[in-house]
Coordinates of C-alpha atoms and ligand atoms in Angstrom, one line a residue:
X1 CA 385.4 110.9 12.7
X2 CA 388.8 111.1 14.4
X3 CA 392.3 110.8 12.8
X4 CA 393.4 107.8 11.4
X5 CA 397.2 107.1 10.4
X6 CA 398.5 105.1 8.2
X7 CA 401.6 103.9 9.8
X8 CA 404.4 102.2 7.0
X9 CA 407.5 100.7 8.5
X10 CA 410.3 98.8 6.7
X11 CA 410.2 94.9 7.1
X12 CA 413.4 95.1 9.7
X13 CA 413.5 94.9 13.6
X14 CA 414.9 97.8 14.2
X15 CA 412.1 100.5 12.1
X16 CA 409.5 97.7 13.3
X17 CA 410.5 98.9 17.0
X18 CA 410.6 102.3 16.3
X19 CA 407.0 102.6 14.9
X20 CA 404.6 100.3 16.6
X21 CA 405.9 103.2 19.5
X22 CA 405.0 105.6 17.7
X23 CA 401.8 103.6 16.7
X24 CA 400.8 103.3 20.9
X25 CA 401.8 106.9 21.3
X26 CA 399.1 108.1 18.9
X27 CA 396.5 105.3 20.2
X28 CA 397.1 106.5 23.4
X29 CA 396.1 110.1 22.6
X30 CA 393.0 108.9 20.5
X31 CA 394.5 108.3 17.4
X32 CA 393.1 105.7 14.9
X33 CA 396.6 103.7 13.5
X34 CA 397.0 101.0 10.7
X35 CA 400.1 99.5 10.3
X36 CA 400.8 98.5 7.2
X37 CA 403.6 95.3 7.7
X38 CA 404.6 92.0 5.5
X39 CA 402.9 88.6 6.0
X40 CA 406.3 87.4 6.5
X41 CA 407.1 90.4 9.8
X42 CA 403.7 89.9 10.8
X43 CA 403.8 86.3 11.4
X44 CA 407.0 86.2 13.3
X45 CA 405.6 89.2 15.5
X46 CA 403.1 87.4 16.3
X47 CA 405.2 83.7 17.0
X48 CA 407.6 85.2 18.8
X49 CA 406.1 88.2 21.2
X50 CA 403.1 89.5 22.7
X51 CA 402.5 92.1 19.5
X52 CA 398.7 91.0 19.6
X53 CA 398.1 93.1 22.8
X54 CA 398.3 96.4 20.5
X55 CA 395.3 95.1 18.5
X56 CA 393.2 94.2 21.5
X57 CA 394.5 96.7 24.0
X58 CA 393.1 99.9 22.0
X59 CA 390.7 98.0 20.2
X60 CA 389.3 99.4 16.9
X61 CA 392.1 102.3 17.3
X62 CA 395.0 100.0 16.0
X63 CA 395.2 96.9 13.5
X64 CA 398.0 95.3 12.0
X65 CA 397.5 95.6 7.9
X66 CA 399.5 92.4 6.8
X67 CA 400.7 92.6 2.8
X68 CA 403.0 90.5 0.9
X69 CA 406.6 91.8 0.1
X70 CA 406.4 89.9 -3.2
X71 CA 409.3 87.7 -2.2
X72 CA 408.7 83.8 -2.2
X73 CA 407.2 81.7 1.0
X74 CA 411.0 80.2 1.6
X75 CA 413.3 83.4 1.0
X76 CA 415.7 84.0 3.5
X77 CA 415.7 87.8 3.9
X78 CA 418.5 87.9 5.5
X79 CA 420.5 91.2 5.6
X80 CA 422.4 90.3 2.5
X81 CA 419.0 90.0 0.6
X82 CA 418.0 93.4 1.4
X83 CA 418.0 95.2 -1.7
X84 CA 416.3 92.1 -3.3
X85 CA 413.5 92.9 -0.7
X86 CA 413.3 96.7 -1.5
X87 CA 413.2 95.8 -5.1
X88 CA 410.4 93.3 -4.4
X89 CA 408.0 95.7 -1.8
X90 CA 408.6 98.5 -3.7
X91 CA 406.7 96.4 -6.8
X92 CA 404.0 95.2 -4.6
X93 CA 403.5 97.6 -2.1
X94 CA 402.3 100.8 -4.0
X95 CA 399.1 99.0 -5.8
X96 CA 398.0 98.6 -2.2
X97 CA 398.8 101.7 -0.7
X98 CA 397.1 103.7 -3.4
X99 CA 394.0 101.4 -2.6
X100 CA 394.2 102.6 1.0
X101 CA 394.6 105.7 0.7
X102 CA 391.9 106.7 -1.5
X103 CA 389.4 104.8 0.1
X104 CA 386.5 106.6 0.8
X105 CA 385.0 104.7 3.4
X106 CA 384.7 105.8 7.4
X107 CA 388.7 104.9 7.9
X108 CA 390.1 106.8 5.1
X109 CA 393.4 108.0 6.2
X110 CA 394.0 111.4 6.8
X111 CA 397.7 111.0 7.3
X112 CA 400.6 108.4 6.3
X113 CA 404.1 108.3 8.1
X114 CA 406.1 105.8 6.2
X115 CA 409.8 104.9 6.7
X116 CA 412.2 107.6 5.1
X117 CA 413.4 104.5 2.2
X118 CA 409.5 104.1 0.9
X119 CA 409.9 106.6 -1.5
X120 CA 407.4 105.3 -3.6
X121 CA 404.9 106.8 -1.2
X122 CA 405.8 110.5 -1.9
X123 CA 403.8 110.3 -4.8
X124 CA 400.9 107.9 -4.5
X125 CA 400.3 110.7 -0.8
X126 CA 400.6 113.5 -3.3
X127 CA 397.9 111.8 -6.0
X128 CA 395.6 110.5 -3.2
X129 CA 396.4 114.4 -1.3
X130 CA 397.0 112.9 1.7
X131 CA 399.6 114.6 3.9
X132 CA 402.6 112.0 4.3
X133 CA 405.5 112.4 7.0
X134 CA 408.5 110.7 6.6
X135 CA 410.2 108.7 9.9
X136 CA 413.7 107.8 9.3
X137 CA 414.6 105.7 12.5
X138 CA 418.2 105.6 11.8
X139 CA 420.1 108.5 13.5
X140 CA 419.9 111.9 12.1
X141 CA 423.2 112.7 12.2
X142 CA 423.3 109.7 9.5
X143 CA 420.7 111.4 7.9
X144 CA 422.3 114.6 7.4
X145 CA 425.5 113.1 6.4
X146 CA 423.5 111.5 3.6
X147 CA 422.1 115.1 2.4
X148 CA 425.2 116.0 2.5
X149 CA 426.4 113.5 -0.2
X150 CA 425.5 114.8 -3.2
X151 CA 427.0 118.3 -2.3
X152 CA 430.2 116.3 -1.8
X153 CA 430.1 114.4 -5.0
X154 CA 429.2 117.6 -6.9
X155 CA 432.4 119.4 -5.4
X156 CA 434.6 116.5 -6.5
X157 CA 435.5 115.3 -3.3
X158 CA 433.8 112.1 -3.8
X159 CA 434.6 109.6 -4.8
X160 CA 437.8 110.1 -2.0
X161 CA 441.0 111.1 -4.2
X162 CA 443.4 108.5 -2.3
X163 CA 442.5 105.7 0.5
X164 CA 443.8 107.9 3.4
X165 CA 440.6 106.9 5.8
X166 CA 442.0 109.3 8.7
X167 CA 441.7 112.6 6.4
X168 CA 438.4 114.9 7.4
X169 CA 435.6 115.7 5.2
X170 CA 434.7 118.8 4.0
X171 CA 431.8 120.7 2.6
X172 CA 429.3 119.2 5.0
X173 CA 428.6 121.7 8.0
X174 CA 428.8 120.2 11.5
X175 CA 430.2 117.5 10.1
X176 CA 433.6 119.5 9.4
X177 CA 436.6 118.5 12.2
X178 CA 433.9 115.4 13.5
X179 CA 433.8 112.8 10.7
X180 CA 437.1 111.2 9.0
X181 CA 436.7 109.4 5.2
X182 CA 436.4 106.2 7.5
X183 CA 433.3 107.5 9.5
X184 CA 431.0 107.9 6.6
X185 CA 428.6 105.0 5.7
X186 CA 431.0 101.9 4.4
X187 CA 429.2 102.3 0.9
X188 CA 430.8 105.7 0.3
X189 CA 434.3 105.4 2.0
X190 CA 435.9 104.1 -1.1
X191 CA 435.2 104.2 -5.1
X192 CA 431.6 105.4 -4.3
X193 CA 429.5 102.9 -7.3
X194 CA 426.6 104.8 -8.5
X195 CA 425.4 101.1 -9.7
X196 CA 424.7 100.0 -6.4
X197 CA 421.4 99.8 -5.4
X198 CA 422.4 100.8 -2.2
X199 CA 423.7 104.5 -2.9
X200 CA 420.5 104.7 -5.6
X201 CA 418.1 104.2 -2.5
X202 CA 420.4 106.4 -0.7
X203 CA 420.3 109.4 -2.6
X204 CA 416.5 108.7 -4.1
X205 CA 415.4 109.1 -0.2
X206 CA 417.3 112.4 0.2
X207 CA 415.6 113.8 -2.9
X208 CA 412.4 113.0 -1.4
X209 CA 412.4 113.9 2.2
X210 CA 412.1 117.7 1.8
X211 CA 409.0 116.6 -0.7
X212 CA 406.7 115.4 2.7
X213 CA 404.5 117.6 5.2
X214 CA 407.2 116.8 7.8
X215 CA 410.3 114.4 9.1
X216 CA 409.8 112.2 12.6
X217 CA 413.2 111.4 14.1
X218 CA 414.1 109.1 17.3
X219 CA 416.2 111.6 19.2
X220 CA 416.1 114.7 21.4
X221 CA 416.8 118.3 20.9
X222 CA 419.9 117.9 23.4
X223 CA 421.7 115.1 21.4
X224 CA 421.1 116.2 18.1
X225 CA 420.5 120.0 17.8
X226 CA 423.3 121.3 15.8
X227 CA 422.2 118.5 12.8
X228 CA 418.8 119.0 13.3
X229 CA 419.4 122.5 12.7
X230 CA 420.8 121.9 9.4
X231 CA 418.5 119.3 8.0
X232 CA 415.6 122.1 8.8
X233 CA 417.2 124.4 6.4
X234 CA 415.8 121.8 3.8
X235 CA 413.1 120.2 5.5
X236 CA 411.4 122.8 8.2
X237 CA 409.2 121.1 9.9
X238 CA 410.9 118.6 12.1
X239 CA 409.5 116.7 15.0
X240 CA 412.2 115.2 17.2
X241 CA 410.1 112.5 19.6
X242 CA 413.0 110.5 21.1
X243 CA 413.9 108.5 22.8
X244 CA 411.0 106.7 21.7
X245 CA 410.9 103.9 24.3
X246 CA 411.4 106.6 27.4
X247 CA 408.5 108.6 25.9
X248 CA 406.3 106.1 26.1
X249 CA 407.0 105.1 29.1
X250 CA 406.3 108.3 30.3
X251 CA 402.9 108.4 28.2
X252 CA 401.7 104.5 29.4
X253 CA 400.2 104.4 32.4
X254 CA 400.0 100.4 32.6
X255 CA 404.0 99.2 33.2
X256 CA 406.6 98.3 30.3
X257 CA 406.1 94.9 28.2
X258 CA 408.6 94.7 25.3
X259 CA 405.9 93.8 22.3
X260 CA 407.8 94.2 19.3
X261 CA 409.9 91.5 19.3
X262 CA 410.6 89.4 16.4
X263 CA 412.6 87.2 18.1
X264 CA 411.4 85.1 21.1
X265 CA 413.2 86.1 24.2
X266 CA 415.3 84.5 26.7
X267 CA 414.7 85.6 30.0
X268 CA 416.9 83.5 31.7
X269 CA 420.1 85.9 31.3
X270 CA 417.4 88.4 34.1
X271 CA 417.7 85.6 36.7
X272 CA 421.5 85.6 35.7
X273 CA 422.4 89.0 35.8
X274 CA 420.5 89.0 39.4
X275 CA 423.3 87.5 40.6
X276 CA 426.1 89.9 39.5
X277 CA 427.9 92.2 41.2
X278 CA 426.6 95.9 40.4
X279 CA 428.3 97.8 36.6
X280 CA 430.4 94.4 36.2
X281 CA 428.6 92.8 33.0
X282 CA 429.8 94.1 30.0
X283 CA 426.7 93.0 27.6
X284 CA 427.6 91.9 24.1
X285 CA 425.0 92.1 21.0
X286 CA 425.2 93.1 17.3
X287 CA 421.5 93.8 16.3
X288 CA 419.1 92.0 14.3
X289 CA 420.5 91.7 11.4
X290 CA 424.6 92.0 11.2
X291 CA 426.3 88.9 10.9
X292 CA 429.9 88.7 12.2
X293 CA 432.9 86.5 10.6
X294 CA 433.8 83.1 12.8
X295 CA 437.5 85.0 12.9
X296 CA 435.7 88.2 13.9
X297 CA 433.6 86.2 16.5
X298 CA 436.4 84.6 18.3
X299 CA 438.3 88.1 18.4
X300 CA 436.1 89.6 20.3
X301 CA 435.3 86.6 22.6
X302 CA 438.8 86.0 23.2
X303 CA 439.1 89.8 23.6
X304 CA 435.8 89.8 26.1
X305 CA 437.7 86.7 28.0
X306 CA 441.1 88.3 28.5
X307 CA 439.9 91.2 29.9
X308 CA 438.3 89.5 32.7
X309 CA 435.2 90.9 33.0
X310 CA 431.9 89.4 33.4
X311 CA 429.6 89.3 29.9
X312 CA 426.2 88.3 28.5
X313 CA 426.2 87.4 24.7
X314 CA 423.3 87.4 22.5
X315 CA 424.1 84.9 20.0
X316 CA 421.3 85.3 17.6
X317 CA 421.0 82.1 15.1
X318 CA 422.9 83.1 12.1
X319 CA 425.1 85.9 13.6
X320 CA 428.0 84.2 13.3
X321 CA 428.7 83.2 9.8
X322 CA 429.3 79.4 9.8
X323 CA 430.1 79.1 13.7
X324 CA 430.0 75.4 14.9
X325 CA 429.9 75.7 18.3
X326 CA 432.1 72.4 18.7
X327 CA 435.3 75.2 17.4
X328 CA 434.8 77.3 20.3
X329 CA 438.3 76.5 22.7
X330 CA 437.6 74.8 26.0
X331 CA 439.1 77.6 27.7
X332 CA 436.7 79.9 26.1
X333 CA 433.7 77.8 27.0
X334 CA 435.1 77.5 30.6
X335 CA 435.4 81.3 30.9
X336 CA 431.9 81.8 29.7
X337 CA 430.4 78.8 32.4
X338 CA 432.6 80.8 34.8
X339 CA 431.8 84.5 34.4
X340 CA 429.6 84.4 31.4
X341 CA 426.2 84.0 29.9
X342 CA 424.7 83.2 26.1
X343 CA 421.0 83.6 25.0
X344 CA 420.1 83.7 21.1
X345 CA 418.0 87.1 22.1
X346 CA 417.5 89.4 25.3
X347 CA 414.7 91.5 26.2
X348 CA 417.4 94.8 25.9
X349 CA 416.2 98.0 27.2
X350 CA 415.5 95.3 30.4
X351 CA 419.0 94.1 30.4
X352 CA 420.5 97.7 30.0
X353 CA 418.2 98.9 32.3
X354 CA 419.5 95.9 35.0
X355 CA 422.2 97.3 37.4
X356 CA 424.6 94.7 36.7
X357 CA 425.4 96.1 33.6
X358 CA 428.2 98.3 33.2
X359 CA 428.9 98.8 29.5
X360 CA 427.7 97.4 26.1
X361 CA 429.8 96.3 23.1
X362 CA 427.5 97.5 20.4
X363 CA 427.3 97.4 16.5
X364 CA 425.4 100.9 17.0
X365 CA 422.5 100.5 15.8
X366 CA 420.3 103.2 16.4
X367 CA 418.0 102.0 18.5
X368 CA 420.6 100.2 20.6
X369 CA 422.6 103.6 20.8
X370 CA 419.5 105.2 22.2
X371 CA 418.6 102.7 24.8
X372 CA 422.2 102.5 25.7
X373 CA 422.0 106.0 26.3
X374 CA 418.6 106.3 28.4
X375 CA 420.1 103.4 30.8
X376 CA 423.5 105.6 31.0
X377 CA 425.6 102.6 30.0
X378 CA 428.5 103.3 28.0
X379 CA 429.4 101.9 24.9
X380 CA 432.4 99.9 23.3
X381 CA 431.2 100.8 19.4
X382 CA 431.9 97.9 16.7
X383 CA 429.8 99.5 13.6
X384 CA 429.4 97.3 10.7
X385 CA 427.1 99.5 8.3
X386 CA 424.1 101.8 7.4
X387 CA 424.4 104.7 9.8
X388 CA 426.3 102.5 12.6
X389 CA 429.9 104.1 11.5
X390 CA 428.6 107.5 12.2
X391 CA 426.7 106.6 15.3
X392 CA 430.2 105.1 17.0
X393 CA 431.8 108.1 15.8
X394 CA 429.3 110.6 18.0
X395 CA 429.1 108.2 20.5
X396 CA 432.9 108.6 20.9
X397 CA 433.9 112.4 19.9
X398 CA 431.0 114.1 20.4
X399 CA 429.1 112.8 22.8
X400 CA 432.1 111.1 24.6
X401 CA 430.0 108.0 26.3
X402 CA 432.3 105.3 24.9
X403 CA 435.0 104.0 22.2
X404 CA 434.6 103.5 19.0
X405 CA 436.6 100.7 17.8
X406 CA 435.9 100.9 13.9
X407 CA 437.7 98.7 11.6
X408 CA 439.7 96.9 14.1
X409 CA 438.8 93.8 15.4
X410 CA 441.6 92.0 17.7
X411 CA 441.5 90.7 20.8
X412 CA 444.4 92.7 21.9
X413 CA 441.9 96.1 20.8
X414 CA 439.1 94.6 22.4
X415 CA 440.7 93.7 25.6
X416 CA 442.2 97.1 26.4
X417 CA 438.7 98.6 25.0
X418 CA 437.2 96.7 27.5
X419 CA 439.1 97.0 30.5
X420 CA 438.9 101.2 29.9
X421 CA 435.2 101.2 30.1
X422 CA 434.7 98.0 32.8
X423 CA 437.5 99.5 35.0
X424 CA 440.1 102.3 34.2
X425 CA 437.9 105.0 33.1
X426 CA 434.6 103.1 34.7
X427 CA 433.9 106.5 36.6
X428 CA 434.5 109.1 33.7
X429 CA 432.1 107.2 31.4
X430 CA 429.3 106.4 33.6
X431 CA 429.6 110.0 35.1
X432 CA 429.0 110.8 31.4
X433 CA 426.5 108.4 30.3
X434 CA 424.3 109.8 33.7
X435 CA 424.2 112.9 32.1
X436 CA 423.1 111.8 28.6
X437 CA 420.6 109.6 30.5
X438 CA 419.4 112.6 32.6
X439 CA 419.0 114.8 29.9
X440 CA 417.5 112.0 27.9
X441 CA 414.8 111.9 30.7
X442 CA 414.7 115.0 30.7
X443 CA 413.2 115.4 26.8
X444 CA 410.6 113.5 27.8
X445 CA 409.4 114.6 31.0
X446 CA 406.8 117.7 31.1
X447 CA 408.1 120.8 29.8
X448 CA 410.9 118.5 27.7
X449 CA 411.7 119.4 24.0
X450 CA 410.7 115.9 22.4
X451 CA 407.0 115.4 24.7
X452 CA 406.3 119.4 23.4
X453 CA 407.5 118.2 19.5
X454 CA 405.0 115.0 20.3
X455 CA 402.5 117.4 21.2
X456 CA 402.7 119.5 18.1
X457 CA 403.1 116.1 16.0
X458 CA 399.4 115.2 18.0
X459 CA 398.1 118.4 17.1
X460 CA 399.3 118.8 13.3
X461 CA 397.9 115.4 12.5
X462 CA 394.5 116.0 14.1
X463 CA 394.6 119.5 12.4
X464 CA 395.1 117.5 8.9
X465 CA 392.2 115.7 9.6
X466 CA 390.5 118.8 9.6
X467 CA 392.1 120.5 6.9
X468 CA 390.8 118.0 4.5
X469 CA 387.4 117.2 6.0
X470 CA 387.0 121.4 5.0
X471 CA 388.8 120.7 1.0
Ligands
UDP501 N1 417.2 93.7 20.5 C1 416.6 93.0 21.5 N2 417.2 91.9 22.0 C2 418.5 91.5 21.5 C3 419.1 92.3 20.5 C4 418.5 93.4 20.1 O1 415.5 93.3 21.9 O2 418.9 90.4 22.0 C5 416.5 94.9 20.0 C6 417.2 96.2 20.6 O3 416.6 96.5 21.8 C7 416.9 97.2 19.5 C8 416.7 96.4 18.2 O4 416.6 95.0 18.6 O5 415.7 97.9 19.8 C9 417.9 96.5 17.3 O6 417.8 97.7 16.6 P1 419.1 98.5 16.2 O7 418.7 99.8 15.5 O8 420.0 98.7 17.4 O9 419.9 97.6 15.3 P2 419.5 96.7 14.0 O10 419.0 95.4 14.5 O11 418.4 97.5 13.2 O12 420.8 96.5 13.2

């Protein structure tokens, strides 16, 4: 019998992404994968995207394990329901995954790699003695500034003494001279509140990551080595696989369909961008899940409009709280006919990828930082939460491929943010971007540091397989 993963993502877009790439990556080098998703994921996967290839392209090697997340038929889970969801699969999901796990038929597991937040699954691994890696696909330098936390709330310095957001942090290596009180996760840049559920998962997921055989995390030795280098000191064996969309790429031999979808795409803004001039779309999208005030929203579109460049705009239903699109001004809706274009979702890496794009206003998510950075398109950073205020801070200071515009959000900002990276530093960033891009390729390709930590990730989970077959 050959391995066979268990594969446990969180019920969001972005995670859901991450793993069903990891879950080809391991198919491809004959890997048995289950992957354990909600009803509620599952059947929008499936609605909205060709996510059924995975089950039929590597036939018994991958199926989809649907299981309830305990919520009701009709809940929203929207992004303001999302500890109410945690709460909920972290009731039902454990019963199951113990069933799984110990299962002694011909697919018992010899591995699980669940998302870094499903703590619950340090345990039932342990009682079941089933190796368990954790994959956090948020960034890692989030990551370490979370394991940093509690060594900053036992020296006193959180909570934050007074409100000055522009004062450093200390007591967090390579973090020191890099991250200001207002770059550190929203939930801990004021009166940190032990109560929320938030911090709780938070700092129950840092007390359980050094527990597991080993952390997975979506980015490359050259991006990330100087935090990668400090999380080992607490959890040693590390395997740094990203970017995991240019990996595969470089793994698949059939060419690149976008499966993991749970939105159905427009295609329409492909035909659209055809017809732009080369780097003069800025391309405008906040994620899957952030929603953006109608004040905020007409900000940034005023902003966008002012500066005169060309855009495309994902308006995702429900990203703009309240917006009726009868408010939008006539001279905003003119500008957009004239030099603009709106779908509800894009296929991205495709659109980033597309050489009429020249920059990105982002909410920096994750994975949208890493495809940014693969298609060497720089960034104009609006972070709203999780790990996005650190992300727009690298992107800006350390890695230097864009602006971070954190906590402001006014036309005036946004125009002049805009005009830097369409036009007055164009050069300078994209010069930079290429080079984040190259080396990005680079970690991939033969030889590179992420295809030799896949390789070792490959080996280590077929060598588990062994390791209990002989116990
Ligand atoms: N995405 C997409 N089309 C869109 C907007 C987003 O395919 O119109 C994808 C994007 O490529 C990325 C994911 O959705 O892989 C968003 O993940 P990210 O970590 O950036 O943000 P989140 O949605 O988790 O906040």
């Amino acid at each position: 019998m050959g391995a066979h993963v268990l594969i446990f993502p969180l019920p969001l877009q972005g995670p859901i992404n991450c793993m069903l790439k990891l879950a080809e990556l391991l198919c491809l080098h004959q890997i048995k994968v289950t992957f354990i998703i909600t009803q509620h994921i599952h059947r929008r996967l499936l609605h909205s995207s060709h996510a059924q290839p995975h089950s039929t392209k590597y036939g018994d090697s991958f199926r989809f394990n649907p299981i309830p997340d305990g919520l009701p038929h009709d809940h929203p889970r929207t992004v303001f329901e999302f500890s109410e969801l945690m709460t909920s699969l972290g009731a039902a999901a454990p019963p199951i995954l113990h069933q799984m796990l110990i299962s002694t038929d011909d697919h018992s597991p010899t591995c699980v790699v669940a998302d870094g937040l499903l703590t619950f699954a340090t345990d039932i691994a342990a009682q079941a003695r089933v190796p368990l890696l954790y994959f956090d696909t948020i960034s890692p330098s989030a990551i370490w500034t979370y394991m940093c936390l509690p060594k900053l709330i036992q020296a006193g310095d959180l909570p934050f003494k007074d409100d000055n957001q522009d004062e450093y942090i200390r007591n967090a290596p390579e973090l020191e001279g890099i991250m200001r009180h207002r770059d550190l996760p929203s939930f801990c840049r004021g009166a940190i509140d032990f109560t929320d559920p938030q911090v709780d998962l938070v700092l129950k997921q840092v007390h359980h990551m050094p527990l597991s055989q080993g952390l997975i995390f979506n980015t490359f030795q050259r991006l990330d080595a100087p935090v990668l280098a400090q999380i080992r000191n607490l959890c040693p064996n590390i395997y740094a696989i990203g970017p995991l969309h240019a990996l595969l790429l470089k793994n698949r031999t059939s060419c690149y369909i976008n499966s993991t979808s749970i939105y159905q795409e427009d295609r329409s803004c492909i035909s659209w961008l055809d017809n732009q001039p080369a780097r003069s779309v800025l391309y405008v999208s906040i994620g899957s899940l952030c929603v953006m005030t109608k004040e905020n929203f007409f900000e940034v579109l005023h902003g966008t409009v002012n500066s005169g460049s060309r855009f495309l705009w994902v308006r995702r239903p429900g990203s703009v709280a309240g917006l009726d699109p009868v408010e939008i001004p006539n001279e905003l809706s003119r500008a957009t006919e004239e030099r603009g274009c709106t779908v509800s979702w894009a296929p991205q890496q495709e659109v980033l990828a597309h050489p009429a794009v020249g920059g990105f206003l982002t909410h920096s998510g994750w994975n949208s930082t890493l495809e940014s950075l693969v298609a060497g398109i720089p960034m104009i950073c609006w972070p709203h939460y999780v790990d996005q205020q650190v992300n727009s801070r690298f992107v800006g200071e350390v890695w230097k491929v864009g602006l971070d515009m954190k906590d402001s959000c006014d036309r005036v900002v946004v125009e002049k943010m805009v005009r830097e990276v369409m036009e007055v530093r164009k050069d300078e960033f994209l010069e930079r971007a290429k080079e984040m891009s190259e080396a990005a390729e680079a970690s991939v390709g033969e030889g590179g540091s992420s295809a030799a930590d896949l390789d070792r990730l490959i080996d280590d989970i077929k060598n588990m397989k062994l390791s209990t077959e002989h116990k």
